Coordinates of C-alpha atoms in Angstrom, one line a residue:
Chain A
M1 CA 0.0 0.0 0.2
K2 CA 1.3 3.5 -0.9
S3 CA 0.4 6.9 0.7
F4 CA -2.5 7.4 -1.2
E5 CA -4.7 4.3 -0.1
Y6 CA -2.8 4.4 3.5
L7 CA -4.4 8.3 3.6
T8 CA -7.6 8.2 1.6
N9 CA -8.6 4.4 2.9
S10 CA -6.9 2.7 6.1
F11 CA -6.2 6.3 7.9
W12 CA -10.1 7.9 6.8
T13 CA -11.4 4.4 8.0
R14 CA -9.9 4.4 11.4
L15 CA -11.4 8.4 12.0
K16 CA -14.4 7.3 12.2
D17 CA -17.8 7.4 9.9
G18 CA -14.9 9.8 7.5
N19 CA -16.2 12.7 8.7
I20 CA -13.6 15.0 10.1
A21 CA -16.9 17.3 11.9
S22 CA -17.8 14.2 13.7
L23 CA -14.9 14.2 15.9
N24 CA -15.2 17.0 17.3
N25 CA -16.8 15.6 20.8
Y26 CA -13.1 16.2 21.6
K27 CA -11.9 14.6 24.7
N28 CA -11.3 16.9 28.1
V29 CA -8.5 18.8 27.1
E30 CA -7.0 18.3 30.4
N31 CA -6.8 14.8 30.6
V32 CA -4.9 14.8 27.4
L33 CA -2.3 17.2 28.2
F34 CA -1.3 15.2 30.9
N35 CA -1.3 12.0 29.1
E36 CA 2.5 10.1 30.3
E37 CA 2.3 8.9 25.8
Y38 CA 0.6 10.3 23.2
N39 CA -0.4 9.1 19.6
I40 CA -2.2 10.9 16.7
S41 CA -6.0 10.1 18.2
D42 CA -4.8 12.7 20.6
L43 CA -4.0 15.6 18.0
L44 CA -7.0 17.1 17.2
T45 CA -7.7 17.4 21.1
L46 CA -4.8 19.0 21.4
L47 CA -5.5 21.3 18.7
S48 CA -8.4 22.4 19.9
I49 CA -7.1 24.4 23.0
T50 CA -7.8 27.6 22.9
E51 CA -7.5 28.6 26.6
D52 CA -4.0 30.4 27.6
K53 CA -3.0 28.3 30.5
H54 CA -3.5 25.0 28.4
L55 CA -1.0 26.0 25.9
D56 CA 1.4 26.7 28.5
I57 CA 1.5 23.3 29.9
L58 CA 1.5 21.9 26.1
L59 CA 4.4 24.0 25.9
Q60 CA 6.1 23.5 29.0
K61 CA 5.4 19.5 27.8
S62 CA 6.7 19.9 24.3
E63 CA 10.5 21.9 25.6
A64 CA 11.0 19.3 28.2
I65 CA 10.8 16.8 25.6
T66 CA 12.4 18.8 23.5
R67 CA 15.3 19.0 25.9
Q68 CA 15.4 15.2 26.5
R69 CA 15.8 14.1 23.2
F70 CA 17.6 16.4 21.1
G71 CA 19.6 18.5 24.4
K72 CA 19.8 22.1 23.3
K73 CA 21.6 21.8 19.9
I74 CA 19.5 23.9 17.4
S75 CA 20.3 23.2 13.8
I76 CA 21.0 25.7 10.9
Y77 CA 21.1 25.7 7.4
A78 CA 20.6 28.1 5.0
P79 CA 18.6 27.7 1.2
L80 CA 20.2 28.7 -2.0
Y81 CA 17.4 29.6 -4.7
I82 CA 18.9 28.1 -8.1
S83 CA 15.9 29.8 -10.3
N84 CA 12.3 31.0 -9.6
Y85 CA 11.2 30.0 -13.5
C86 CA 8.6 27.8 -13.0
N87 CA 6.2 25.9 -15.2
N88 CA 2.9 25.7 -12.7
Q89 CA 0.7 27.7 -11.9
C90 CA -0.1 27.8 -7.9
V91 CA -2.2 30.3 -7.1
Y92 CA -0.6 30.8 -3.8
C93 CA 3.6 30.9 -5.0
G94 CA 5.7 33.8 -5.6
F95 CA 6.9 32.1 -9.1
N96 CA 3.2 31.1 -10.4
K97 CA 4.2 30.7 -13.8
T98 CA 1.7 33.8 -14.6
V99 CA 3.5 36.3 -12.6
K100 CA 5.2 38.5 -14.9
T101 CA 8.8 39.5 -13.9
E102 CA 12.5 38.7 -14.8
R103 CA 13.3 35.1 -14.5
I104 CA 16.8 33.9 -14.0
N105 CA 18.4 30.9 -13.8
L106 CA 21.1 30.5 -12.1
S107 CA 24.3 28.9 -14.5
I108 CA 26.5 26.3 -12.6
E109 CA 29.2 29.0 -11.5
Q110 CA 26.7 31.4 -10.0
I111 CA 25.0 28.5 -8.1
V112 CA 28.9 28.2 -7.2
Q113 CA 29.7 31.6 -6.3
E114 CA 26.7 31.8 -4.0
A115 CA 27.3 28.7 -2.4
K116 CA 30.6 30.2 -1.8
Y117 CA 29.2 33.5 -0.1
L118 CA 27.2 31.0 2.3
R119 CA 30.4 28.3 3.1
N120 CA 32.6 31.4 4.4
K121 CA 30.0 32.7 6.7
G122 CA 30.3 29.3 8.2
I123 CA 27.2 27.6 6.4
R124 CA 27.7 23.9 6.6
Q125 CA 24.1 22.6 5.4
L126 CA 22.5 23.7 2.7
L127 CA 19.2 23.4 0.7
I128 CA 19.0 24.2 -3.1
V129 CA 15.6 25.6 -3.8
S130 CA 14.3 25.7 -7.7
G131 CA 11.1 26.5 -9.3
E132 CA 9.4 23.4 -10.6
A133 CA 10.4 21.5 -14.2
V134 CA 13.0 24.0 -15.2
N135 CA 16.1 22.3 -14.9
S136 CA 17.0 18.3 -16.2
I137 CA 18.1 15.9 -14.1
D138 CA 21.8 15.9 -15.2
E139 CA 21.9 19.7 -14.2
Y140 CA 20.5 18.8 -10.6
V141 CA 23.2 16.3 -10.8
K142 CA 26.2 19.1 -11.8
V143 CA 24.6 20.9 -8.8
A144 CA 25.3 18.8 -6.1
S145 CA 28.4 17.1 -7.7
S146 CA 29.6 20.6 -7.6
L147 CA 28.9 21.2 -4.0
N148 CA 28.9 18.6 -2.3
H149 CA 32.6 18.6 -1.1
D150 CA 31.7 22.1 0.2
F151 CA 28.9 21.2 2.3
D152 CA 28.7 18.5 5.0
F153 CA 24.6 18.4 4.1
L154 CA 23.2 18.7 1.2
A155 CA 19.3 18.4 0.4
Y156 CA 17.0 19.4 -2.5
E157 CA 13.6 21.0 -2.2
I158 CA 12.7 20.6 -6.3
E159 CA 9.9 18.9 -8.2
P160 CA 8.7 15.7 -7.4
L161 CA 11.1 12.9 -9.3
K162 CA 11.4 9.2 -10.1
I163 CA 13.4 6.9 -8.0
S164 CA 16.0 6.0 -10.3
E165 CA 16.4 10.1 -10.6
Y166 CA 16.8 10.3 -6.8
A167 CA 18.9 7.3 -7.1
L168 CA 21.2 9.2 -9.6
L169 CA 21.3 12.5 -7.1
Y170 CA 21.6 10.2 -3.9
N171 CA 25.3 9.1 -5.8
S172 CA 25.7 12.9 -6.6
G173 CA 25.9 13.7 -2.9
L174 CA 22.6 14.3 -2.1
D175 CA 21.6 13.8 1.9
G176 CA 18.5 14.9 1.7
V177 CA 14.8 15.9 0.1
T178 CA 11.9 18.3 1.3
I179 CA 8.8 18.2 0.0
Y180 CA 6.0 20.2 0.9
Q181 CA 2.3 18.2 0.0
E182 CA 0.8 21.7 0.5
T183 CA -2.5 20.6 1.1
Y184 CA -4.4 17.0 1.8
N185 CA -7.2 18.2 1.0
E186 CA -7.3 16.9 -2.4
K187 CA -10.2 19.3 -3.6
L188 CA -8.5 22.2 -2.9
Y189 CA -4.9 20.9 -4.2
S190 CA -7.0 20.7 -6.9
D191 CA -8.4 24.4 -6.7
Y192 CA -4.8 26.0 -6.0
H193 CA -2.9 23.8 -8.6
P194 CA -5.0 25.1 -12.0
K195 CA -1.7 24.1 -14.5
G196 CA 1.2 22.3 -14.9
N197 CA 2.9 18.8 -13.5
K198 CA 2.3 19.9 -10.1
R199 CA -1.8 19.3 -10.4
D200 CA -0.9 15.7 -9.8
Y201 CA -2.0 14.9 -6.4
R202 CA -1.2 11.4 -6.0
Y203 CA 1.9 11.4 -7.8
R204 CA 3.0 14.4 -4.9
I205 CA 2.0 12.7 -2.1
E206 CA 3.7 9.5 -2.8
T207 CA 7.1 11.4 -3.3
P208 CA 8.4 10.7 -0.1
E209 CA 8.4 7.3 -0.6
R210 CA 10.4 7.3 -4.1
I211 CA 12.6 9.2 -2.2
A212 CA 13.0 7.0 0.8
Q213 CA 13.5 3.8 -2.0
A214 CA 16.4 5.5 -3.5
N215 CA 17.5 5.3 -0.2
I216 CA 18.0 9.1 0.3
P217 CA 18.8 9.1 4.0
N218 CA 17.0 12.6 5.0
I219 CA 13.3 13.5 4.0
T220 CA 11.5 16.7 5.7
I221 CA 7.6 17.2 4.7
G222 CA 5.0 19.1 5.3
A223 CA 1.8 21.0 4.4
L224 CA 1.5 25.0 3.4
L225 CA -0.6 26.6 6.6
G226 CA -3.3 28.5 5.2
L227 CA -4.4 26.7 2.1
S228 CA -7.5 24.6 4.3
D229 CA -8.8 24.1 8.2
Y230 CA -5.3 23.5 9.6
K231 CA -6.6 21.0 12.2
E232 CA -8.1 18.6 9.3
E233 CA -4.9 19.6 7.2
M234 CA -2.6 18.4 10.6
L235 CA -4.6 15.1 11.1
F236 CA -3.9 14.1 7.1
L237 CA 0.2 15.5 8.1
A238 CA 0.6 13.1 11.1
G239 CA -0.7 10.4 9.6
H240 CA 1.6 10.8 6.6
L241 CA 4.1 11.1 9.1
D242 CA 3.5 8.4 11.4
Y243 CA 3.0 5.9 8.1
L244 CA 6.2 7.0 6.8
I245 CA 8.4 6.6 9.7
K246 CA 6.9 2.5 10.1
K247 CA 7.2 2.0 6.8
Y248 CA 10.5 3.6 5.9
W249 CA 11.8 2.6 9.7
N250 CA 16.0 3.4 8.4
I251 CA 14.8 6.4 7.1
N252 CA 15.6 10.3 8.8
F253 CA 11.8 12.2 8.6
A254 CA 11.8 15.7 9.4
I255 CA 8.3 17.8 9.6
S256 CA 8.1 21.4 8.5
F257 CA 5.5 24.1 9.2
P258 CA 5.6 26.7 6.6
R259 CA 2.9 28.7 6.8
I260 CA 1.7 31.1 3.8
N261 CA 3.1 34.3 3.3
T262 CA 2.4 36.4 0.3
N263 CA 3.3 39.4 1.0
N264 CA 4.9 39.6 -2.3
I265 CA 2.0 38.3 -4.5
N266 CA -1.8 39.0 -4.9
F267 CA -3.2 36.0 -2.9
S268 CA -5.0 35.8 0.3
A269 CA -5.3 32.7 2.6
K270 CA -8.3 31.4 2.9
Y271 CA -7.7 29.7 6.1
P272 CA -5.2 32.0 7.8
V273 CA -3.4 30.0 10.7
S274 CA -2.8 32.6 13.9
D275 CA 0.5 32.4 16.3
F276 CA -2.0 31.3 18.5
D277 CA -2.7 28.7 16.3
F278 CA 0.8 27.7 15.2
V279 CA 2.8 27.5 17.9
K280 CA -0.1 24.7 18.8
I281 CA 0.0 23.2 16.0
I282 CA 4.4 23.0 16.7
A283 CA 4.0 21.7 20.3
S284 CA 1.6 19.0 19.7
F285 CA 3.9 17.6 16.7
R286 CA 6.6 17.5 19.3
I287 CA 5.0 15.6 21.9
L288 CA 3.4 13.2 19.1
F289 CA 6.4 12.5 17.8
P290 CA 9.4 13.0 20.4
D291 CA 12.0 12.2 18.0
T292 CA 11.8 14.2 14.8
P293 CA 13.4 16.9 13.9
I294 CA 11.1 20.3 13.1
Y295 CA 12.0 22.5 10.9
L296 CA 11.4 26.7 10.5
S297 CA 12.3 28.8 8.0
T298 CA 12.2 32.5 8.0
R299 CA 9.3 33.5 7.0
E300 CA 8.4 33.7 10.8
S301 CA 9.1 36.7 13.1
P302 CA 12.5 36.8 15.2
S303 CA 10.5 36.9 18.4
L304 CA 8.5 33.8 17.2
R305 CA 11.6 32.0 16.0
D306 CA 13.1 32.9 19.4
H307 CA 10.2 31.5 21.2
M308 CA 10.1 28.3 19.4
I309 CA 13.4 27.2 19.2
N310 CA 12.7 26.3 23.0
Y311 CA 9.5 24.7 22.1
G312 CA 9.5 21.8 19.6
V313 CA 11.8 23.4 17.1
T314 CA 15.3 22.0 16.3
N315 CA 16.6 23.1 12.4
I316 CA 16.1 26.6 11.4
S317 CA 17.4 29.0 8.2
A318 CA 19.4 31.8 8.5
G319 CA 20.0 34.7 6.6
S320 CA 18.2 33.4 3.3
K321 CA 17.7 34.8 0.5
T322 CA 14.6 33.5 -1.5
D323 CA 15.7 35.3 -4.7
P324 CA 17.9 33.5 -7.0
G325 CA 21.3 35.2 -6.7
G326 CA 20.2 37.2 -4.0
Y327 CA 23.4 36.7 -1.7
A328 CA 26.4 37.7 -3.7
L329 CA 24.8 38.6 -7.3
F330 CA 22.0 40.7 -7.9
K331 CA 19.1 42.6 -5.9
D332 CA 15.3 42.3 -5.8
K333 CA 14.7 39.8 -7.8
L334 CA 11.5 37.8 -7.9
E335 CA 11.6 36.0 -4.4
Q336 CA 9.2 33.2 -3.6
F337 CA 8.2 34.7 -0.5
S338 CA 9.5 37.5 1.8
T339 CA 11.6 36.5 4.6
S340 CA 10.2 37.9 7.6
D341 CA 12.8 37.3 10.2
K342 CA 15.8 39.3 8.2
R343 CA 19.0 38.7 10.8
G344 CA 22.4 37.5 9.5
I345 CA 23.8 34.1 10.5
E346 CA 26.2 36.1 12.4
E347 CA 23.2 37.5 14.8
I348 CA 20.9 34.8 15.0
I349 CA 24.1 32.3 16.6
D350 CA 25.2 35.4 18.8
Y351 CA 21.1 35.0 20.3
M352 CA 21.3 31.4 21.0
K353 CA 24.7 31.4 23.0
K354 CA 23.0 34.5 25.0
N355 CA 20.5 32.1 25.4
N356 CA 22.0 29.0 26.4
L357 CA 21.5 27.0 23.3
R358 CA 24.2 25.7 21.2
P359 CA 24.2 26.8 17.0
V360 CA 25.4 23.5 15.4
L361 CA 26.6 24.3 11.8
K362 CA 27.5 20.7 11.2
D363 CA 25.2 17.7 12.1
W364 CA 25.9 15.6 9.0
D365 CA 28.8 14.5 7.4
K366 CA 30.3 13.1 4.0
G367 CA 30.8 9.4 5.5
Y368 CA 27.6 9.1 5.3
R369 CA 27.3 9.5 1.4
I370 CA 28.4 6.1 0.1
K371 CA 27.8 5.4 -3.6
R372 CA 25.1 2.5 -4.3
Chain B
M1 CA 40.1 -12.6 50.0
N2 CA 38.4 -16.2 49.1
A3 CA 39.0 -17.8 45.6
N4 CA 35.4 -17.1 44.9
H5 CA 35.6 -13.3 45.4
P6 CA 34.0 -11.8 42.0
S7 CA 37.0 -9.0 42.3
L8 CA 39.5 -12.5 42.5
I9 CA 37.7 -14.1 39.2
H10 CA 38.0 -10.8 37.2
Y11 CA 41.6 -10.7 38.3
I12 CA 42.3 -13.6 36.6
Y13 CA 40.5 -13.8 34.1
R14 CA 40.6 -10.2 32.5
G15 CA 44.7 -9.5 33.0
F16 CA 46.7 -8.9 35.4
L17 CA 45.6 -5.4 37.1
E18 CA 44.8 -3.6 39.7
V19 CA 41.5 -4.3 40.7
S20 CA 40.5 -0.6 40.8
D21 CA 41.9 0.1 37.1
L22 CA 39.9 -0.5 34.1
K23 CA 42.1 -1.7 30.9
I24 CA 40.5 -1.6 27.4
G25 CA 42.7 -2.4 24.6
N26 CA 45.9 -1.6 25.5
R27 CA 44.7 1.3 27.6
I28 CA 44.4 1.3 30.9
F29 CA 41.8 4.2 32.4
K30 CA 41.6 5.0 36.7
S31 CA 38.0 6.9 35.7
R32 CA 35.4 4.4 35.2
L33 CA 32.6 6.6 33.8
F34 CA 32.4 7.6 30.1
V35 CA 30.8 10.8 28.9
G36 CA 29.4 11.5 25.6
T37 CA 29.0 15.0 24.2
G38 CA 25.7 15.7 22.3
K39 CA 22.8 17.7 23.9
F40 CA 25.4 19.9 25.5
A41 CA 23.9 23.5 25.8
S42 CA 27.5 24.8 25.1
V43 CA 31.0 24.0 24.3
S44 CA 32.3 25.4 28.0
E45 CA 29.6 23.4 29.4
M46 CA 30.3 20.3 28.4
I47 CA 34.5 20.7 28.9
K48 CA 33.8 21.9 32.9
A49 CA 31.1 18.9 32.7
I50 CA 33.7 16.5 31.6
D51 CA 35.8 17.8 34.0
A52 CA 33.9 17.3 37.3
S53 CA 32.9 13.7 36.2
G54 CA 36.9 12.9 36.2
S55 CA 36.6 10.8 32.5
E56 CA 38.9 9.8 30.8
F57 CA 37.3 8.7 27.7
V58 CA 34.9 10.8 25.9
T59 CA 32.9 10.2 22.6
V60 CA 32.1 12.8 19.9
A61 CA 30.2 12.2 17.3
L62 CA 31.6 11.8 13.7
R63 CA 28.7 14.3 12.3
R64 CA 29.7 17.1 15.0
M65 CA 32.9 16.9 13.8
D66 CA 34.7 19.3 11.9
F67 CA 37.7 18.0 10.2
D68 CA 38.1 21.4 8.3
S69 CA 39.2 23.8 11.0
N70 CA 42.6 24.4 12.7
D71 CA 40.4 26.1 15.7
D72 CA 38.1 23.9 17.2
E73 CA 36.9 25.2 20.9
F74 CA 36.5 22.0 22.1
I75 CA 39.2 19.6 21.2
D76 CA 41.7 22.7 21.7
N77 CA 40.7 22.4 25.7
I78 CA 41.0 18.7 26.0
D79 CA 44.2 17.3 27.4
P80 CA 45.0 14.3 24.9
E81 CA 47.1 12.8 27.3
R82 CA 44.8 12.5 30.3
I83 CA 41.2 12.1 28.4
L84 CA 40.4 9.5 25.0
L85 CA 38.3 11.0 22.8
V86 CA 36.8 8.8 20.7
P87 CA 34.8 9.8 17.8
N88 CA 31.0 7.5 17.3
T89 CA 29.3 6.2 14.2
S90 CA 26.0 7.8 15.3
G91 CA 23.6 8.1 12.7
A92 CA 25.2 5.2 10.6
R93 CA 22.3 3.5 8.9
D94 CA 24.7 0.2 7.7
A95 CA 28.7 -0.7 7.7
D96 CA 29.2 0.7 4.6
E97 CA 28.6 3.8 6.5
A98 CA 30.3 3.3 9.5
C99 CA 33.2 1.9 8.6
N100 CA 33.5 5.3 6.2
L101 CA 33.0 7.6 8.9
A102 CA 35.7 5.6 10.9
R103 CA 38.2 5.9 8.3
L104 CA 37.5 9.4 7.3
A105 CA 37.9 9.9 11.1
C106 CA 41.4 8.2 11.2
A107 CA 42.5 10.1 8.1
A108 CA 41.9 13.4 9.4
G109 CA 44.0 12.7 12.5
A110 CA 42.0 10.7 15.0
K111 CA 43.3 7.9 16.6
K112 CA 42.4 4.4 15.8
W113 CA 39.8 4.1 18.4
I114 CA 35.6 4.0 17.7
K115 CA 32.9 3.5 18.9
L116 CA 30.4 1.7 16.8
E117 CA 26.9 3.4 16.8
L118 CA 24.6 1.7 13.9
T119 CA 21.7 3.0 14.7
P120 CA 19.4 3.2 11.3
E121 CA 16.0 3.4 12.8
P122 CA 16.2 7.3 13.9
R123 CA 13.0 7.1 16.4
H124 CA 14.3 5.1 18.9
L125 CA 18.1 4.7 17.9
L126 CA 18.3 0.8 18.5
P127 CA 21.8 -0.7 16.9
D128 CA 21.4 -2.9 14.2
P129 CA 23.1 -6.1 15.4
I130 CA 23.9 -7.5 12.3
E131 CA 25.6 -4.1 10.7
T132 CA 27.1 -3.4 13.7
L133 CA 29.0 -6.8 13.4
I134 CA 30.0 -6.7 10.1
A135 CA 31.2 -3.1 10.6
A136 CA 33.1 -4.2 13.9
E137 CA 34.3 -7.6 11.8
R138 CA 36.2 -4.9 8.8
L139 CA 37.5 -2.3 11.4
V140 CA 39.2 -4.6 13.7
K141 CA 40.9 -6.4 10.7
E142 CA 42.0 -2.7 10.2
G143 CA 43.2 -1.8 13.0
F144 CA 41.0 0.1 15.0
N145 CA 40.0 -0.6 18.5
V146 CA 36.8 -0.8 18.4
L147 CA 33.7 -0.5 21.2
P148 CA 30.2 -1.5 19.4
Y149 CA 26.9 -0.2 21.5
I150 CA 24.2 -3.2 21.2
N151 CA 21.3 -4.0 22.2
A152 CA 21.9 -6.2 26.0
D153 CA 22.6 -9.4 23.7
P154 CA 24.4 -12.1 24.8
I155 CA 25.3 -14.2 22.0
L156 CA 26.1 -11.1 19.7
A157 CA 28.2 -9.6 22.7
K158 CA 30.3 -13.1 22.5
R159 CA 30.4 -12.9 18.4
L160 CA 31.9 -9.1 19.1
E161 CA 34.1 -10.5 21.2
D162 CA 35.6 -13.1 18.8
V163 CA 35.9 -10.9 16.0
G164 CA 37.8 -8.9 18.3
C165 CA 36.4 -6.0 19.8
V166 CA 38.3 -4.4 22.7
A167 CA 35.0 -4.1 24.6
V168 CA 31.0 -4.3 24.1
M169 CA 28.5 -1.9 25.0
P170 CA 25.1 -2.7 25.8
L171 CA 22.6 -0.8 26.2
G172 CA 20.8 0.2 29.6
S173 CA 17.5 1.4 28.4
P174 CA 17.1 3.4 24.4
I175 CA 19.0 6.2 24.4
G176 CA 17.8 9.2 26.1
T177 CA 14.9 7.8 27.6
N178 CA 16.8 7.8 31.4
K179 CA 14.8 5.0 32.6
G180 CA 17.8 3.3 33.8
V181 CA 19.2 -0.6 33.9
E182 CA 15.7 -2.2 31.9
A183 CA 18.1 -4.5 30.6
K184 CA 19.1 -5.9 33.7
E185 CA 19.0 -9.7 33.1
M186 CA 20.5 -9.7 30.1
I187 CA 23.1 -7.3 31.2
K188 CA 24.2 -9.9 34.0
I189 CA 24.5 -12.4 31.7
I190 CA 26.4 -10.6 29.7
I191 CA 29.0 -9.6 32.2
E192 CA 29.3 -13.2 33.5
N193 CA 29.9 -14.8 30.4
S194 CA 32.5 -11.8 29.0
N195 CA 36.4 -11.7 28.5
V196 CA 36.2 -8.2 27.7
P197 CA 35.6 -5.0 29.6
V198 CA 31.3 -4.5 29.0
V199 CA 30.7 -0.7 29.6
V200 CA 26.6 -0.2 30.0
D201 CA 25.6 3.0 27.5
A202 CA 22.5 4.7 27.0
G203 CA 19.5 5.2 29.1
L204 CA 21.3 6.3 32.5
G205 CA 19.4 8.7 33.8
M206 CA 20.4 9.2 37.0
P207 CA 23.5 8.4 39.0
S208 CA 21.6 5.5 41.1
H209 CA 21.2 3.8 38.0
A210 CA 25.2 3.8 37.4
A211 CA 25.3 2.8 41.0
F212 CA 23.1 -0.3 40.4
A213 CA 25.0 -1.0 36.7
M214 CA 28.1 -0.7 38.2
E215 CA 27.2 -3.0 41.3
L216 CA 26.0 -5.8 38.6
G217 CA 29.5 -5.9 37.6
A218 CA 29.5 -3.8 35.0
D219 CA 33.0 -2.2 34.1
A220 CA 32.1 1.4 33.6
C221 CA 29.1 3.4 32.5
L222 CA 28.6 5.4 29.4
V223 CA 26.1 8.6 30.3
N224 CA 25.1 11.5 27.9
T225 CA 21.9 13.2 28.0
A226 CA 21.4 13.0 31.7
I227 CA 24.6 15.0 32.3
A228 CA 23.9 17.4 29.4
T229 CA 20.4 18.3 29.7
A230 CA 20.3 18.1 33.5
K231 CA 19.9 22.0 35.6
D232 CA 23.5 21.6 36.6
P233 CA 25.3 19.7 34.6
V234 CA 28.8 20.3 36.4
K235 CA 27.1 19.1 39.6
I236 CA 25.9 15.7 38.3
A237 CA 28.5 14.8 36.3
N238 CA 30.2 14.9 39.6
A239 CA 27.2 12.9 41.1
F240 CA 27.5 10.1 38.6
K241 CA 31.4 10.7 39.2
L242 CA 30.8 9.2 42.7
A243 CA 27.4 7.0 42.2
V244 CA 30.0 5.3 39.8
E245 CA 32.8 4.5 42.2
C246 CA 30.4 3.5 44.9
G247 CA 29.1 1.4 42.9
R248 CA 32.6 0.0 41.7
D249 CA 33.2 -0.7 45.3
A250 CA 30.2 -2.4 46.6
Y251 CA 30.4 -4.9 43.8
L252 CA 34.0 -5.8 45.0
Y253 CA 33.8 -5.7 48.6
S254 CA 30.0 -6.0 49.3
K255 CA 28.6 -9.2 49.2
V256 CA 25.2 -9.7 50.4
S257 CA 22.5 -11.7 49.5
T258 CA 18.5 -11.0 49.7
F259 CA 15.7 -12.5 51.4
D260 CA 11.8 -12.4 51.3
T261 CA 11.6 -12.4 54.9
A262 CA 13.1 -10.9 58.0
Q263 CA 16.2 -12.6 59.5
A264 CA 16.7 -13.1 62.9
S265 CA 20.4 -14.2 63.9
S266 CA 20.6 -17.6 62.7
P267 CA 18.4 -20.1 64.7
R268 CA 21.2 -22.8 63.8
K269 CA 24.1 -20.3 65.7
G270 CA 23.8 -22.3 68.9
F271 CA 24.1 -25.7 67.7
I272 CA 26.8 -24.4 65.7
E273 CA 28.7 -23.2 68.4
N274 CA 29.0 -26.7 70.4
L275 CA 29.8 -28.7 67.4
G276 CA 33.0 -30.3 68.2
K277 CA 35.8 -29.4 65.6

C-alpha cells in the first residue's frame, strides 16, 4: 500500500465515519494534556486548545521532550534558490508561471559563487531550491556534484522525481529532500494547482516514498498552512508522517510548518493560521513525534522563532534570501516569498549563545555518502 | 580474599592489573565513567562537566566533528594525554557508512579508536546487530580498537568479542529515555560471560542507575543525556562520578544476599557453636 491508499482508505476509516466534523467530541483537554504517552487520536484534542493556561502546559511538555531528545542544540542551514522559473501555476506562490517579472536560472558558476558566499559565512548545511520542472536531472546532478564537497549536508527542494532520478542524485552526493504536499485536501489541491505537472495530487503525495526507496537518508515533509482548515490538514500530515516513519524505518524523517506568506503576490489565504494556533501545532507535533526534527524558516518573525527554538523547533534557516542570486549576485529579483526574520547568520548564532542554546552548523558528514 | 570473590575472578580472567583499574585495548583508565558530548548547551559547559566527571574516555559524534577547522574550541581544551577522545558513528545506517566514517576520522588525524553506533532507526536509536557485527569485523581487521554499542544481547556480545572488539557496550535502556538498567538480566549474563570489559551505555538517567550498573559488575558506564540536559551539568557529572565509584566499591567489597523474609540471628548459632572441632 502506498501513501495515497493509506491516507484515503485505512487512515480515513480509522477516523470514524470518514467525517472530520464528527470528531468534534474532543476528549477533555486536560485529560489528554497530562497523558504519559500520546498518539494521533490525541492530536485533534490538542489542536482544540484555546486557553492560554492549556497552551502553557503544552509548551512546558514540548520543551521538556525537546531537551531530553535533542538537548540544547539547534541545527542551522540556509536555502539557496537557483531558479525562479516555474512551469506550475500555484495560485499562492510568487514563482507562479503567470506572474510577469524577470526570471533567472543561475548557471553552475553562479550557483557555486552563491554557495561560496554562504560557506564563508559558516553555513555547512545547504538546501537548494528551484521552481519546478525547469532543470533537467543532469543539471541537478551537476549542481550536487559541484557543491557536495564544500557542504556536509546537501538537500533539494525541487519538483517530484522518479526513483531512478533520486537514486542518481543520491550517488551525486545528495543527503536529503524536502517535499511539501501543500494541502492534503484533494479538492482544494486541485483548485490551488490549476495547471502544470504539480496538478497530479497522487504523484506528489507518493513522492516521499520514492525518495525513501532511492535510499536518500533524510526526508522533510509538510503542508502549507493557510490553504485549508489547519486541524484537518495537520491530522493528515500526522497520519502521513506516522505511516512513513513506520514503513521506512531507517530513514530520518523531519517535518516543517511553512505558513502562507503572500506579501509579494496577490493572494489571500482562506484559512489563515494565527500565531496562537501555529505555536500550538508545533508543540503538539513535538509531543506526538518526540524524535522528529522540526524545521522553521525565516518566513516567521524573529520573536516567534526565538521562542519556538525552545518549544519544539530543532532546525532553522538563517540569513535567508529567497530570490536566486540574492546573496552575492543580484538585488531585488523575484522572491518566492518575503522573509520576516532578516537577521544575519552571525546575529542568530550570537542570540542562541546568549540564551543558553547551542547553534550547530555541522550536523551531518560526507562520510554517510556511500555510492550504491 | 576467597577464591569465589568476584574481584579475584576478574583479576584472573581480565589480566594482571590492579582491580581498581580498567584496561581496554592497551590503554588503562582510572575512571570508569565515560561521557558522551551530545546535547550540551555550549562547549564550555561540556568541558566543565567532563572535568567534573573525571572521565578519561569521551565520545564525540563524527557528524559534529569539524575536520576542516584548525580552531576547535572543544578539541583545544581537552588534554589528549589524560582524555581519550573516541569518535562515534551515530546515524550510520549500515556497515558501509560506519566504516567509511571511521576511516575518514582516522585520515583526518583521529586515533584508531571507534565507538560503533549503527542506529538506522532514528526514533529509538536502537543499534542494528547485524550491521554492527559486519562493521566491527572489518574495522578490527583494519587495526581499530572497536567498542560496539549493542542491545543487551549476550550472544551478540560474544560474537563481537570473538571478532576482536576491545569491549562491548550494551544499552541499559534506549538512548535518551533515562529509564535506567531495564535490560538488567541480559546485562548480568553478558557480564558473567564476557572476557572483555562491559560498558553499560545509554538510558542511565540518574546516578543511582550508574551505581546499580556497576553493582551488577559492569566495568564502566557511559552517560550523556542525563549530564548534558541536567539543570546543573557540572554537579550531575560529579554525582555520576561518585555513583560509579560507589557502585564499583559495592561490587568489589560487599557481598550480601537478599531474603524475602526478615532474618533474625541464625537459629543454628547455638548448635554450630557447640559442634566439636
